[in-house]
Amino acid sequence: LPVKISAFVPGFLSDGNGPTHQAIEDVSLMRGIPGMTVFAPADEADMLAMLPAIWASPSPAYLRVNTRPGTYQHAPYEMGKAEIVSEGTDITILTYGMLFEQALIAKDLLTEAGYSVGLVNLRSLKPLDTEAVLHVVRGGSLVVTLEDHFQTGGLYSILAELLLENELTAKVLPLALKERWYKPGLLSEVLEYEGFTGQHIARRIGERLGDGVHSFGAKTKVVENEFAE
């Protein structure tokens, strides 16, 4: 049945809520359902662009609702295709949903530090744009999977499955929640405490690359979630 599920305040957007209301295993659960499709827009504009295609699809769909305003001018939406923001030879960040906002900041900070940085807004986890992801992997850069989800079952697991299926290896840095719920608070507090601000992301990537020189900028103000509790 072409049932459409709209998941309200998923991931870190559930900011002030405790473990019972933190949807950070949802991608893992939903992608395991036969025939289900899984979408995660970067912001409100990205979501509005993909909605007509989701509603018109004969497949059931799970949508991580994201009404946050964004300043990035997205490319036109195409079902099953990722949005390639930039290509890089040193680092490529694969992400989805509300952390795209922080990934843009991290990309700019890393670029200022002299790195060649790619950024991909996946838009959907199922179907996955395997062509775009495999292109990144074959480019030889450090691949960063960035998500407001448990590490197990989410994007990191999706990438690992794809690598095995194609008999490929890659340098991968997973940035996700590891076997624990996040500490509730305002969105800015959650991102700061859990290490998912643009600055934290850039620093964690820099550490993986052995960069002990750059501080990757000062703290940037995060716009609070309009549904903060």
mmCIF file of C-alpha atoms in Angstrom:
data_model
loop_
_atom_site.group_PDB
_atom_site.id
_atom_site.type_symbol
_atom_site.label_atom_id
_atom_site.label_comp_id
_atom_site.label_asym_id
_atom_site.label_seq_id
_atom_site.Cartn_x
_atom_site.Cartn_y
_atom_site.Cartn_z
ATOM 1 C CA LEU A 1 0.000 0.000 0.000
ATOM 2 C CA PRO A 2 1.282 3.520 -0.801
ATOM 3 C CA VAL A 3 1.061 4.660 2.820
ATOM 4 C CA LYS A 4 3.053 7.816 3.634
ATOM 5 C CA ILE A 5 4.409 8.217 7.173
ATOM 6 C CA SER A 6 5.404 11.721 8.288
ATOM 7 C CA ALA A 7 7.810 11.441 11.224
ATOM 8 C CA PHE A 8 7.617 14.599 13.333
ATOM 9 C CA VAL A 9 10.741 15.909 15.174
ATOM 10 C CA PRO A 10 13.062 13.012 14.240
ATOM 11 C CA GLY A 11 16.655 12.708 15.416
ATOM 12 C CA PHE A 12 18.095 15.754 17.169
ATOM 13 C CA LEU A 13 14.957 17.748 16.293
ATOM 14 C CA SER A 14 13.351 16.054 19.297
ATOM 15 C CA ASP A 15 15.919 18.089 21.268
ATOM 16 C CA GLY A 16 14.285 18.491 24.716
ATOM 17 C CA ASN A 17 12.658 15.071 24.847
ATOM 18 C CA GLY A 18 14.076 12.026 26.600
ATOM 19 C CA PRO A 19 14.801 8.526 25.249
ATOM 20 C CA THR A 20 11.131 7.542 24.805
ATOM 21 C CA HIS A 21 10.709 10.330 22.236
ATOM 22 C CA GLN A 22 14.087 10.241 20.474
ATOM 23 C CA ALA A 23 13.679 8.779 16.977
ATOM 24 C CA ILE A 24 17.312 7.899 16.418
ATOM 25 C CA GLU A 25 16.818 4.285 15.348
ATOM 26 C CA ASP A 26 14.082 5.060 12.829
ATOM 27 C CA VAL A 27 16.157 4.818 9.655
ATOM 28 C CA SER A 28 17.358 1.374 10.696
ATOM 29 C CA LEU A 29 13.826 0.165 11.429
ATOM 30 C CA MET A 30 12.156 1.638 8.359
ATOM 31 C CA ARG A 31 14.718 0.640 5.757
ATOM 32 C CA GLY A 32 14.334 -2.957 6.902
ATOM 33 C CA ILE A 33 10.682 -3.051 5.837
ATOM 34 C CA PRO A 34 10.275 -4.572 2.338
ATOM 35 C CA GLY A 35 9.245 -1.973 -0.219
ATOM 36 C CA MET A 36 9.539 0.960 2.188
ATOM 37 C CA THR A 37 11.285 4.136 1.022
ATOM 38 C CA VAL A 38 13.059 6.481 3.455
ATOM 39 C CA PHE A 39 13.504 10.241 2.949
ATOM 40 C CA ALA A 40 15.380 12.821 5.015
ATOM 41 C CA PRO A 41 15.318 16.409 3.692
ATOM 42 C CA ALA A 42 18.029 18.876 4.669
ATOM 43 C CA ASP A 43 15.576 21.684 5.484
ATOM 44 C CA GLU A 44 12.055 22.895 4.750
ATOM 45 C CA ALA A 45 12.776 23.909 1.149
ATOM 46 C CA ASP A 46 14.351 20.530 0.447
ATOM 47 C CA MET A 47 11.322 18.801 1.972
ATOM 48 C CA LEU A 48 8.806 20.809 -0.051
ATOM 49 C CA ALA A 49 10.730 20.007 -3.230
ATOM 50 C CA MET A 50 10.555 16.259 -2.653
ATOM 51 C CA LEU A 51 6.967 15.989 -1.380
ATOM 52 C CA PRO A 52 5.232 15.830 -4.811
ATOM 53 C CA ALA A 53 7.438 12.910 -5.878
ATOM 54 C CA ILE A 54 6.868 11.105 -2.570
ATOM 55 C CA TRP A 55 3.082 11.503 -2.774
ATOM 56 C CA ALA A 56 3.035 10.380 -6.417
ATOM 57 C CA SER A 57 5.116 7.272 -5.761
ATOM 58 C CA PRO A 58 3.260 3.938 -5.560
ATOM 59 C CA SER A 59 5.626 2.836 -2.777
ATOM 60 C CA PRO A 60 5.096 3.325 0.961
ATOM 61 C CA ALA A 61 7.289 6.092 2.329
ATOM 62 C CA TYR A 62 8.778 7.263 5.614
ATOM 63 C CA LEU A 63 9.637 10.967 5.734
ATOM 64 C CA ARG A 64 11.780 12.570 8.413
ATOM 65 C CA VAL A 65 9.888 15.867 8.604
ATOM 66 C CA ASN A 66 12.221 18.878 8.675
ATOM 67 C CA THR A 67 10.689 22.366 8.795
ATOM 68 C CA ARG A 68 13.908 24.196 9.667
ATOM 69 C CA PRO A 69 14.625 27.198 7.444
ATOM 70 C CA GLY A 70 17.719 26.940 5.299
ATOM 71 C CA THR A 71 19.834 29.373 3.307
ATOM 72 C CA TYR A 72 21.303 26.892 0.839
ATOM 73 C CA GLN A 73 19.820 26.962 -2.666
ATOM 74 C CA HIS A 74 19.156 23.306 -3.401
ATOM 75 C CA ALA A 75 19.315 21.652 -6.789
ATOM 76 C CA PRO A 76 15.995 20.456 -8.252
ATOM 77 C CA TYR A 77 14.804 17.241 -6.632
ATOM 78 C CA GLU A 78 14.975 13.930 -8.477
ATOM 79 C CA MET A 79 13.744 10.718 -6.844
ATOM 80 C CA GLY A 80 16.633 8.492 -5.774
ATOM 81 C CA LYS A 81 19.318 11.055 -6.606
ATOM 82 C CA ALA A 82 21.626 12.707 -4.100
ATOM 83 C CA GLU A 83 22.514 16.389 -4.200
ATOM 84 C CA ILE A 84 26.228 16.868 -4.858
ATOM 85 C CA VAL A 85 27.092 20.146 -3.141
ATOM 86 C CA SER A 86 30.831 19.884 -3.787
ATOM 87 C CA GLU A 87 33.479 17.322 -4.688
ATOM 88 C CA GLY A 88 36.710 16.907 -2.750
ATOM 89 C CA THR A 89 39.934 14.933 -2.961
ATOM 90 C CA ASP A 90 40.758 14.912 0.771
ATOM 91 C CA ILE A 91 37.394 14.524 2.511
ATOM 92 C CA THR A 92 33.821 13.800 1.495
ATOM 93 C CA ILE A 93 30.961 14.209 3.967
ATOM 94 C CA LEU A 94 27.874 12.085 3.337
ATOM 95 C CA THR A 95 24.899 13.307 5.332
ATOM 96 C CA TYR A 96 21.123 13.657 5.424
ATOM 97 C CA GLY A 97 18.488 15.630 7.284
ATOM 98 C CA MET A 98 19.027 18.504 9.692
ATOM 99 C CA LEU A 99 22.783 17.921 10.102
ATOM 100 C CA PHE A 100 23.277 19.165 6.532
ATOM 101 C CA GLU A 101 23.188 22.647 8.086
ATOM 102 C CA GLN A 102 26.184 21.821 10.291
ATOM 103 C CA ALA A 103 27.930 19.912 7.510
ATOM 104 C CA LEU A 104 27.981 23.091 5.406
ATOM 105 C CA ILE A 105 29.722 24.917 8.248
ATOM 106 C CA ALA A 106 32.213 22.087 8.690
ATOM 107 C CA LYS A 107 32.935 22.042 4.949
ATOM 108 C CA ASP A 108 33.691 25.762 4.928
ATOM 109 C CA LEU A 109 35.955 25.508 7.990
ATOM 110 C CA LEU A 110 37.884 22.577 6.546
ATOM 111 C CA THR A 111 38.192 24.343 3.187
ATOM 112 C CA GLU A 112 39.600 27.420 4.933
ATOM 113 C CA ALA A 113 42.155 25.117 6.565
ATOM 114 C CA GLY A 114 43.344 24.015 3.137
ATOM 115 C CA TYR A 115 41.472 20.756 2.621
ATOM 116 C CA SER A 116 39.608 19.769 -0.532
ATOM 117 C CA VAL A 117 36.151 18.895 0.792
ATOM 118 C CA GLY A 118 33.201 17.193 -0.848
ATOM 119 C CA LEU A 119 29.687 17.315 0.566
ATOM 120 C CA VAL A 120 26.730 15.154 -0.444
ATOM 121 C CA ASN A 121 23.143 15.689 0.707
ATOM 122 C CA LEU A 122 21.759 12.176 0.252
ATOM 123 C CA ARG A 123 18.088 13.239 0.531
ATOM 124 C CA SER A 124 16.961 9.603 0.685
ATOM 125 C CA LEU A 125 18.458 6.537 2.348
ATOM 126 C CA LYS A 126 16.221 4.123 0.473
ATOM 127 C CA PRO A 127 16.456 4.389 -2.448
ATOM 128 C CA LEU A 128 20.134 5.266 -2.073
ATOM 129 C CA ASP A 129 22.008 7.004 -4.860
ATOM 130 C CA THR A 130 24.573 4.217 -5.080
ATOM 131 C CA GLU A 131 26.193 5.743 -8.159
ATOM 132 C CA ALA A 132 27.009 8.957 -6.286
ATOM 133 C CA VAL A 133 28.242 7.134 -3.182
ATOM 134 C CA LEU A 134 30.423 4.704 -5.133
ATOM 135 C CA HIS A 135 31.904 7.626 -7.065
ATOM 136 C CA VAL A 136 32.943 9.190 -3.753
ATOM 137 C CA VAL A 137 34.410 5.947 -2.440
ATOM 138 C CA ARG A 138 36.415 5.306 -5.588
ATOM 139 C CA GLY A 139 37.825 8.829 -5.371
ATOM 140 C CA GLY A 140 39.965 7.738 -2.432
ATOM 141 C CA SER A 141 39.096 10.536 -0.014
ATOM 142 C CA LEU A 142 38.221 10.062 3.652
ATOM 143 C CA VAL A 143 34.492 9.323 3.666
ATOM 144 C CA VAL A 144 32.612 10.790 6.637
ATOM 145 C CA THR A 145 29.112 9.506 7.425
ATOM 146 C CA LEU A 146 27.326 12.181 9.462
ATOM 147 C CA GLU A 147 23.903 11.472 10.991
ATOM 148 C CA ASP A 148 21.628 12.146 13.968
ATOM 149 C CA HIS A 149 20.967 8.441 14.374
ATOM 150 C CA PHE A 150 22.522 5.430 16.051
ATOM 151 C CA GLN A 151 25.695 4.341 14.270
ATOM 152 C CA THR A 152 24.279 0.823 13.959
ATOM 153 C CA GLY A 153 21.713 0.460 11.195
ATOM 154 C CA GLY A 154 21.953 3.979 9.779
ATOM 155 C CA LEU A 155 24.087 5.561 7.067
ATOM 156 C CA TYR A 156 27.330 4.028 8.323
ATOM 157 C CA SER A 157 25.787 0.555 8.082
ATOM 158 C CA ILE A 158 24.304 1.362 4.669
ATOM 159 C CA LEU A 159 27.753 2.390 3.409
ATOM 160 C CA ALA A 160 29.388 -0.725 4.884
ATOM 161 C CA GLU A 161 26.823 -2.940 3.131
ATOM 162 C CA LEU A 162 27.421 -1.146 -0.171
ATOM 163 C CA LEU A 163 31.195 -1.535 0.138
ATOM 164 C CA LEU A 164 30.889 -5.275 0.793
ATOM 165 C CA GLU A 165 28.458 -5.778 -2.081
ATOM 166 C CA ASN A 166 30.910 -4.096 -4.456
ATOM 167 C CA GLU A 167 34.074 -5.654 -2.963
ATOM 168 C CA LEU A 168 35.499 -2.238 -2.101
ATOM 169 C CA THR A 169 37.372 -0.782 0.840
ATOM 170 C CA ALA A 170 37.469 2.826 1.990
ATOM 171 C CA LYS A 171 38.690 5.093 4.753
ATOM 172 C CA VAL A 172 35.513 5.823 6.708
ATOM 173 C CA LEU A 173 34.846 8.040 9.731
ATOM 174 C CA PRO A 174 31.371 7.504 11.228
ATOM 175 C CA LEU A 175 29.976 10.476 13.164
ATOM 176 C CA ALA A 176 26.827 9.194 14.858
ATOM 177 C CA LEU A 177 25.463 8.216 18.257
ATOM 178 C CA LYS A 178 27.088 5.088 19.643
ATOM 179 C CA GLU A 179 24.872 2.824 21.726
ATOM 180 C CA ARG A 180 23.291 5.581 23.800
ATOM 181 C CA TRP A 181 20.543 8.199 23.765
ATOM 182 C CA TYR A 182 21.505 11.850 23.580
ATOM 183 C CA LYS A 183 21.235 14.303 26.452
ATOM 184 C CA PRO A 184 18.005 16.374 26.110
ATOM 185 C CA GLY A 185 18.191 20.165 25.858
ATOM 186 C CA LEU A 186 17.706 23.007 23.406
ATOM 187 C CA LEU A 187 18.936 22.069 19.941
ATOM 188 C CA SER A 188 22.051 24.228 20.311
ATOM 189 C CA GLU A 189 22.822 22.500 23.616
ATOM 190 C CA VAL A 190 22.293 19.037 22.152
ATOM 191 C CA LEU A 191 24.611 19.728 19.217
ATOM 192 C CA GLU A 192 27.250 21.244 21.491
ATOM 193 C CA TYR A 193 27.142 18.516 24.136
ATOM 194 C CA GLU A 194 27.064 15.633 21.666
ATOM 195 C CA GLY A 195 29.737 17.126 19.391
ATOM 196 C CA PHE A 196 27.688 17.794 16.264
ATOM 197 C CA THR A 197 28.142 21.533 15.672
ATOM 198 C CA GLY A 198 29.955 22.494 12.487
ATOM 199 C CA GLN A 199 33.057 23.282 14.536
ATOM 200 C CA HIS A 200 32.967 19.945 16.359
ATOM 201 C CA ILE A 201 32.495 18.069 13.104
ATOM 202 C CA ALA A 202 35.451 19.857 11.484
ATOM 203 C CA ARG A 203 37.650 19.188 14.515
ATOM 204 C CA ARG A 204 36.738 15.507 14.650
ATOM 205 C CA ILE A 205 37.557 15.134 10.969
ATOM 206 C CA GLY A 206 40.795 17.067 11.469
ATOM 207 C CA GLU A 207 41.768 14.766 14.325
ATOM 208 C CA ARG A 208 41.207 11.723 12.115
ATOM 209 C CA LEU A 209 43.530 13.281 9.537
ATOM 210 C CA GLY A 210 46.132 14.030 12.204
ATOM 211 C CA ASP A 211 45.604 17.794 12.008
ATOM 212 C CA GLY A 212 46.858 19.265 15.274
ATOM 213 C CA VAL A 213 47.258 22.779 13.884
ATOM 214 C CA HIS A 214 43.817 24.182 13.074
ATOM 215 C CA SER A 215 41.163 25.108 15.657
ATOM 216 C CA PHE A 216 38.464 25.359 12.941
ATOM 217 C CA GLY A 217 36.897 28.629 13.970
ATOM 218 C CA ALA A 218 34.796 30.048 16.751
ATOM 219 C CA LYS A 219 31.423 28.815 17.908
ATOM 220 C CA THR A 220 28.548 29.589 15.502
ATOM 221 C CA LYS A 221 25.057 30.393 16.755
ATOM 222 C CA VAL A 222 22.518 27.627 16.116
ATOM 223 C CA VAL A 223 18.917 28.617 15.369
ATOM 224 C CA GLU A 224 16.766 26.837 17.944
ATOM 225 C CA ASN A 225 14.133 24.326 16.900
ATOM 226 C CA GLU A 226 10.705 25.999 16.574
ATOM 227 C CA PHE A 227 9.147 22.994 18.310
ATOM 228 C CA ALA A 228 11.591 22.963 21.241
ATOM 229 C CA GLU A 229 10.078 21.699 24.475
#
